[in-house]
Coordinates of C-alpha atoms and ligand atoms in Angstrom, one line a residue:
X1 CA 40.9 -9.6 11.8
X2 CA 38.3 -8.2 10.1
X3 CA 34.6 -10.1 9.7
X4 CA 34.5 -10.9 5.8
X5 CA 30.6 -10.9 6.7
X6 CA 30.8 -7.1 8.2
X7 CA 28.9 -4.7 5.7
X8 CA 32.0 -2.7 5.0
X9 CA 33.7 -4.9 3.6
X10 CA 30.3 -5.7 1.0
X11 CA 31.5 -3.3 -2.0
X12 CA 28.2 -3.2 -3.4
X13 CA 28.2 -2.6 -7.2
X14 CA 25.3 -0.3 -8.6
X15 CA 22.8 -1.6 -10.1
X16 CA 24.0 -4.4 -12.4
X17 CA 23.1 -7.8 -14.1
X18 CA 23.2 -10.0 -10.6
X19 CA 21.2 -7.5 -8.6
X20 CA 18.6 -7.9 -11.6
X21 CA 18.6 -11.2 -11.2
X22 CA 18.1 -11.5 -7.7
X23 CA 15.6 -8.9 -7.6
X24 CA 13.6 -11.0 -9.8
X25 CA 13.9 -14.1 -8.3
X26 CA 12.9 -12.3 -5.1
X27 CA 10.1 -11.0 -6.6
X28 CA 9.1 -14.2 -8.2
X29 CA 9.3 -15.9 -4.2
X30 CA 7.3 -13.0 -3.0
X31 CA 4.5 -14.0 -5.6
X32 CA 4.6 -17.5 -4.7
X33 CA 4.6 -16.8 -0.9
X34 CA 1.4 -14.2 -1.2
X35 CA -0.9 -16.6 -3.5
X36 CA -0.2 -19.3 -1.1
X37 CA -1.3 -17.1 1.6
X38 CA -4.1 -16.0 -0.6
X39 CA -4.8 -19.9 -1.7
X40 CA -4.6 -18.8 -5.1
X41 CA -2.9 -20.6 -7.9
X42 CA 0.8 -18.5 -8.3
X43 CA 0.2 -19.0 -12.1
X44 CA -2.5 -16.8 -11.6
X45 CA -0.4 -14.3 -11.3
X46 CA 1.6 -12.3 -13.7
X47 CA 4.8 -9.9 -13.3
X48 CA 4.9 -6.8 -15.3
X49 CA 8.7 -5.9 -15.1
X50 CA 8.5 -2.5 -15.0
X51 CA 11.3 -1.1 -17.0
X52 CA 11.1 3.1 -17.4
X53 CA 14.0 4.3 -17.6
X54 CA 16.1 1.0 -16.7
X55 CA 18.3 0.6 -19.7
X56 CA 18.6 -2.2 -22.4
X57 CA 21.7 -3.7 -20.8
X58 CA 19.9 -4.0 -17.3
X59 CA 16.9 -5.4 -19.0
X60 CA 18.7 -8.1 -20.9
X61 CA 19.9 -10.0 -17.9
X62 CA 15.9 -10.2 -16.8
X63 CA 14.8 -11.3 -20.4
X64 CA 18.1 -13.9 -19.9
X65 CA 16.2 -15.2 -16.8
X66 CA 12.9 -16.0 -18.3
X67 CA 11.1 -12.7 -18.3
X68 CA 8.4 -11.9 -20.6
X69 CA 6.1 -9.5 -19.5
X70 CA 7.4 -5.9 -19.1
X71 CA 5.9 -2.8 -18.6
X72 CA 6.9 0.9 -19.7
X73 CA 5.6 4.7 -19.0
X74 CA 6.6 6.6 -22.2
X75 CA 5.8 5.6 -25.6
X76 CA 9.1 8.0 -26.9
X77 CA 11.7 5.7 -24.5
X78 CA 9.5 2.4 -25.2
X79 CA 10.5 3.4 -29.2
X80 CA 14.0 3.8 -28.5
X81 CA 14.6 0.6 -26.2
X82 CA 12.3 -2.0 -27.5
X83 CA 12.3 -2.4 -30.8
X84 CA 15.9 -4.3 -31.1
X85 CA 14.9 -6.1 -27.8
X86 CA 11.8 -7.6 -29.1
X87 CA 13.6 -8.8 -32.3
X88 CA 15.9 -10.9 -29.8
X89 CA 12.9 -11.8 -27.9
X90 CA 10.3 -12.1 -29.9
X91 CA 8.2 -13.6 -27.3
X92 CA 7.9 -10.4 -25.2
X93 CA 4.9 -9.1 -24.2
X94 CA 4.9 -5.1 -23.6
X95 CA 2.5 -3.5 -21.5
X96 CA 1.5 0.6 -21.6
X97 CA 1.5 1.4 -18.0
X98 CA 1.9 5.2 -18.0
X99 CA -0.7 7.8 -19.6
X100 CA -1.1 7.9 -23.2
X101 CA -1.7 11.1 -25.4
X102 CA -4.0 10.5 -28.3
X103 CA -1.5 11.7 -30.2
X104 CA 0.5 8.8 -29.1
X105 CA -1.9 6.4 -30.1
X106 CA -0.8 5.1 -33.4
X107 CA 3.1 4.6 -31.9
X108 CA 1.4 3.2 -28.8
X109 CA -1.0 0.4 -30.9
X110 CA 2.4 -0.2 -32.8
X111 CA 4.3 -1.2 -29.9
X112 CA 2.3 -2.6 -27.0
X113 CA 0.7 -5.7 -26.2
X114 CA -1.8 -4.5 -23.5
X115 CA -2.6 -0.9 -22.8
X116 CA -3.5 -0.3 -19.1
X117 CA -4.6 3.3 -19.4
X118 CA -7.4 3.8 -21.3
X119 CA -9.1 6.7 -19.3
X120 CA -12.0 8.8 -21.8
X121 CA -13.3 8.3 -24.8
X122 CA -11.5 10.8 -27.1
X123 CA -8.7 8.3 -26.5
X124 CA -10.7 5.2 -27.2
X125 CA -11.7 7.0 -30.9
X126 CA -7.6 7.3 -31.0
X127 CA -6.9 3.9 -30.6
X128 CA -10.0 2.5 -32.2
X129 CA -8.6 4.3 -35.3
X130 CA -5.1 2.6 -35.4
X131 CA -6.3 -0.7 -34.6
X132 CA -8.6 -0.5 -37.3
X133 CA -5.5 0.6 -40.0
X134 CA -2.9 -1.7 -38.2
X135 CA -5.1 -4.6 -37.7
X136 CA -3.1 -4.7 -34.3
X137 CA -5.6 -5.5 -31.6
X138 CA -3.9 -4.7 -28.3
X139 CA -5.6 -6.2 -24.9
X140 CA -7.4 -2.9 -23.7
X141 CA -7.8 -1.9 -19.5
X142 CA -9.2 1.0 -17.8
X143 CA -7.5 3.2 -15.9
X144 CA -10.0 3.8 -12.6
X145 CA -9.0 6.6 -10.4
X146 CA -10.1 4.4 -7.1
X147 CA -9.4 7.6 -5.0
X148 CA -12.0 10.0 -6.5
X149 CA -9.0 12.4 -5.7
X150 CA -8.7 14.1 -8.7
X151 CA -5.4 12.1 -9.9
X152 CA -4.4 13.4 -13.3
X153 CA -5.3 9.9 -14.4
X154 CA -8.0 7.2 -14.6
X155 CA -12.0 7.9 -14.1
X156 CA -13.8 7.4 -11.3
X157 CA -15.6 4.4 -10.8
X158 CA -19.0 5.8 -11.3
X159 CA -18.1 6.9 -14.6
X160 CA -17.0 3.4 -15.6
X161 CA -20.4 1.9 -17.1
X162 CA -20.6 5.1 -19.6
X163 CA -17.2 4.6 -20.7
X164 CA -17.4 0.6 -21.2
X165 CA -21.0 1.2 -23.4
X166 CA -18.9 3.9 -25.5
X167 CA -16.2 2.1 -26.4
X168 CA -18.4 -1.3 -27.3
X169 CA -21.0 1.0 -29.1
X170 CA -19.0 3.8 -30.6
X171 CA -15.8 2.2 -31.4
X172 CA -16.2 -1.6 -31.4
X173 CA -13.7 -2.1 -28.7
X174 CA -13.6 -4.6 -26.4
X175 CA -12.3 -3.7 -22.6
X176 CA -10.5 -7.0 -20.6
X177 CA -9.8 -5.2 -17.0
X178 CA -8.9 -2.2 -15.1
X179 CA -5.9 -1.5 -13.5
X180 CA -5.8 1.3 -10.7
X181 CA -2.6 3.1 -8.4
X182 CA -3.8 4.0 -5.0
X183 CA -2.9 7.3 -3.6
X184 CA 0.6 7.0 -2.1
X185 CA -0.6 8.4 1.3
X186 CA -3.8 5.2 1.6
X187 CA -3.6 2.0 2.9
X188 CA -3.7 0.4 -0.9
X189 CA -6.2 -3.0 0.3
X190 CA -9.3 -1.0 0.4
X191 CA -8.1 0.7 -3.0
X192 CA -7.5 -3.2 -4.5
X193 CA -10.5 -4.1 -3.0
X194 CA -12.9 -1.9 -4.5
X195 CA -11.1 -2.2 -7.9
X196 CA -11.5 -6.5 -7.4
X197 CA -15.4 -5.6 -6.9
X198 CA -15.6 -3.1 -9.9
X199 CA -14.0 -5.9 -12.1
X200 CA -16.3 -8.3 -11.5
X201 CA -19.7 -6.3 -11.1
X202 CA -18.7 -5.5 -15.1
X203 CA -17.6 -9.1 -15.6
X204 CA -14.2 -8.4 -16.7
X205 CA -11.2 -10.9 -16.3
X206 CA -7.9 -8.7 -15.9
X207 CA -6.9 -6.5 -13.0
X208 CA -3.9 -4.7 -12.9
X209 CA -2.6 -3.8 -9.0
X210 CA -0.3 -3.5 -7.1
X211 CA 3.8 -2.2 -7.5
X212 CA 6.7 -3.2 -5.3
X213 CA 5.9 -1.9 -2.0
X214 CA 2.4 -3.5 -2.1
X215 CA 2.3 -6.5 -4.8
X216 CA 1.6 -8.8 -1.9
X217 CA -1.9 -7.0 -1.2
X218 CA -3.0 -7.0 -4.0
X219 CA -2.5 -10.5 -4.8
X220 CA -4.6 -10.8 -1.5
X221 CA -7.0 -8.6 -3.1
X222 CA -7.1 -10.6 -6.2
X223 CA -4.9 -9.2 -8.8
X224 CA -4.4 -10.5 -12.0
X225 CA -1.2 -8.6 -13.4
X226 CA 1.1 -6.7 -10.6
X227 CA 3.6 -3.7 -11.9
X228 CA 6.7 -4.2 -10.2
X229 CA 9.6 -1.6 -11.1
X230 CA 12.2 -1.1 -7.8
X231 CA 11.7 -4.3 -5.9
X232 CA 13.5 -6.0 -9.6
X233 CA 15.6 -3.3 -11.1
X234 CA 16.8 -1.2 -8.2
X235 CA 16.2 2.7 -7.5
X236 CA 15.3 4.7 -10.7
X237 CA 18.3 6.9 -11.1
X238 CA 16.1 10.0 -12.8
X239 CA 12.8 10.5 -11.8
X240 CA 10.1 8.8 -13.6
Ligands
LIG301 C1 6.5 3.1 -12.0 C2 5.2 2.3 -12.0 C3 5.1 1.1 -11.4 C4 6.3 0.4 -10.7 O1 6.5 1.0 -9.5 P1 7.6 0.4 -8.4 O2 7.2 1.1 -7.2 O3 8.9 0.8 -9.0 O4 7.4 -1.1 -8.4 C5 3.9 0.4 -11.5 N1 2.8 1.0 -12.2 C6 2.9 2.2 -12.7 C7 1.7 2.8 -13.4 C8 4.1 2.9 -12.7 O5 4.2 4.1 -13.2

C-alpha cells in the first residue's frame, strides 16, 4: 500500500496560484509571530511583496488575497507588468527597491509610490526635477551601504548627514527613511541595528530591512517595511 502522506506521491506543481497564496499567508504568520516576540504592534509592520521577475498571473492571486504593497528592481519590467495591474487595483502601492539610473527617473517618479534607493545627489537633482513637472511626490528613502564594503549601492553612513542637508537645501526634497541590504556573508542584526540607530539619530520614521531569509530580525531590530521576494513567490526562475 502506498502512504498517500509519502513525498512521492506529493506531485508538486511549480510555482502557481496556491503556493502564492500560502507563501503569503506564511509570511503574514511569520510577521505576527516576530512582532510578538519583539512586543511590537504587527500593524507596525508592512510587507513589500517583492515581485521581479514573478509574472502578472502569479501576482494576481497575491493582489486576490489582500496584497497591497509590492516591490520591484527594474523600472523597464515595472513598465511592462504594472500599469494594467494597477488599473485593476488601483489601491496598490509600488515600491522602487532596486537601483535607479537618473535617466530612469522620470519613468521611475511616474510609477512608484516610495523609492528606496536614493543613494547621491545627482540622483536627487533627477528626481527633484520630475516631481516638480509631474506634481507626483513619491515617499523618498536612502539607500545606506551599512557594510562600508564598497557595495555598488547605497552610501555609507557617514556620508548620510551631507546627503539629507543636500536634498532639503538643494532640491526641496524631503527624505522619510533608509532602507539597507547587509552583505550576504554578515550576520544581518548588527547591520539592522546600526541602520534602526542611524534612523533615529536623523529623526526619520521609515526603515526598510530585512528579505526572506531574515525578515524576522529585522522586525527585532525595528523595521518598518520588510522586502520579501522567495519566502511568497517561490525561487526566481532567471536571476535577478
Ligand atoms: C530581491 C530583493 C528582495 C527580496 O529578496 P528575497 O530574498 O527574495 O526575499 C528584497 N530587497 C531587495 C533590494 C531585493 O533586490
Amino acid at each position: 500500500m502506498t502512504d498517500p502522506h509519502s513525498p512521492a506521491s506529493e506531485t508538486k506543481p511549480p510555482v502557481g496560484e496556491a503556493d502564492v497564496v500560502a507563501g503569503l499567508a506564511a509570511v503574514r504568520a511569520g510577521i505576527r509571530q516576530a512582532a510578538e516576540d519583539a512586543e511590537r504592534d504587527p500593524a507596525s509592520v508592512h510587507l513589500i511583496a517583492i515581485s521581479k521577475t514573478v509574472p502578472a498571473e502569479h501576482i494576481l492571486p497575491a493582489l486576490e488575497a489582500g496584497q497591497r504593497l509590492f516591490g520591484e528592481n527594474y523600472v523597464q519590467e515595472s513598465k511592462a507588468k504594472w500599469p494594467a495591474l494597477k488599473q485593476a487595483f488601483p489601491d496598490v502601492e509600488l515600491h522602487l527597491v532596486g537601483p535607479l539610473q537618473s535617466n530612469k527617473a522620470r519613468d521611475a517618479v511616474e510609477l512608484f509610490d516610495v523609492i528606496h534607493s536614493l543613494d547621491r545627489l545627482s540622483l536627487a537633482a533627477a528626481l527633484a526635477k520630475e516631481i516638480a513637472r509631474t506634481g507626483r511626490h513619491p515617499t523618498l528613502l536612502i539607500q545606506i551601504d551599512t557594510g562600508n564594503e564598497d557595495q555598488k549601492a547605497g552610501i555609507a553612513p557617514d556620508q548620510l548627514e551631507t546627503l539629507l542637508v543636500e536634498c532639503r537645501d538643494t532640491h526641496g526634497l524631503t527624505i522619510r527613511g533608509l532602507m539597507c541590504i547587509p552583505p550576504a556573508q554578515d550576520p544581518p542584526s548588527p547591520h539592522f541595528a546600526l541602520l534602526a540607530r542611524i534612523a533615529e539619530a536623523h529623526g526619520l520614521p521609515i526603515l526598510s530591512m530585512g528579505m526572506s531569509a531574515d525578515y524576522a530580525a529585522a522586525i527585532q531590530m525595528g523595521a518598518t517595511h520588510i522586502r520579501v521576494g522567495t519566502a511568497i513567490f517561490g525561487a526566481r526562475t532567471h536571476k535577478a
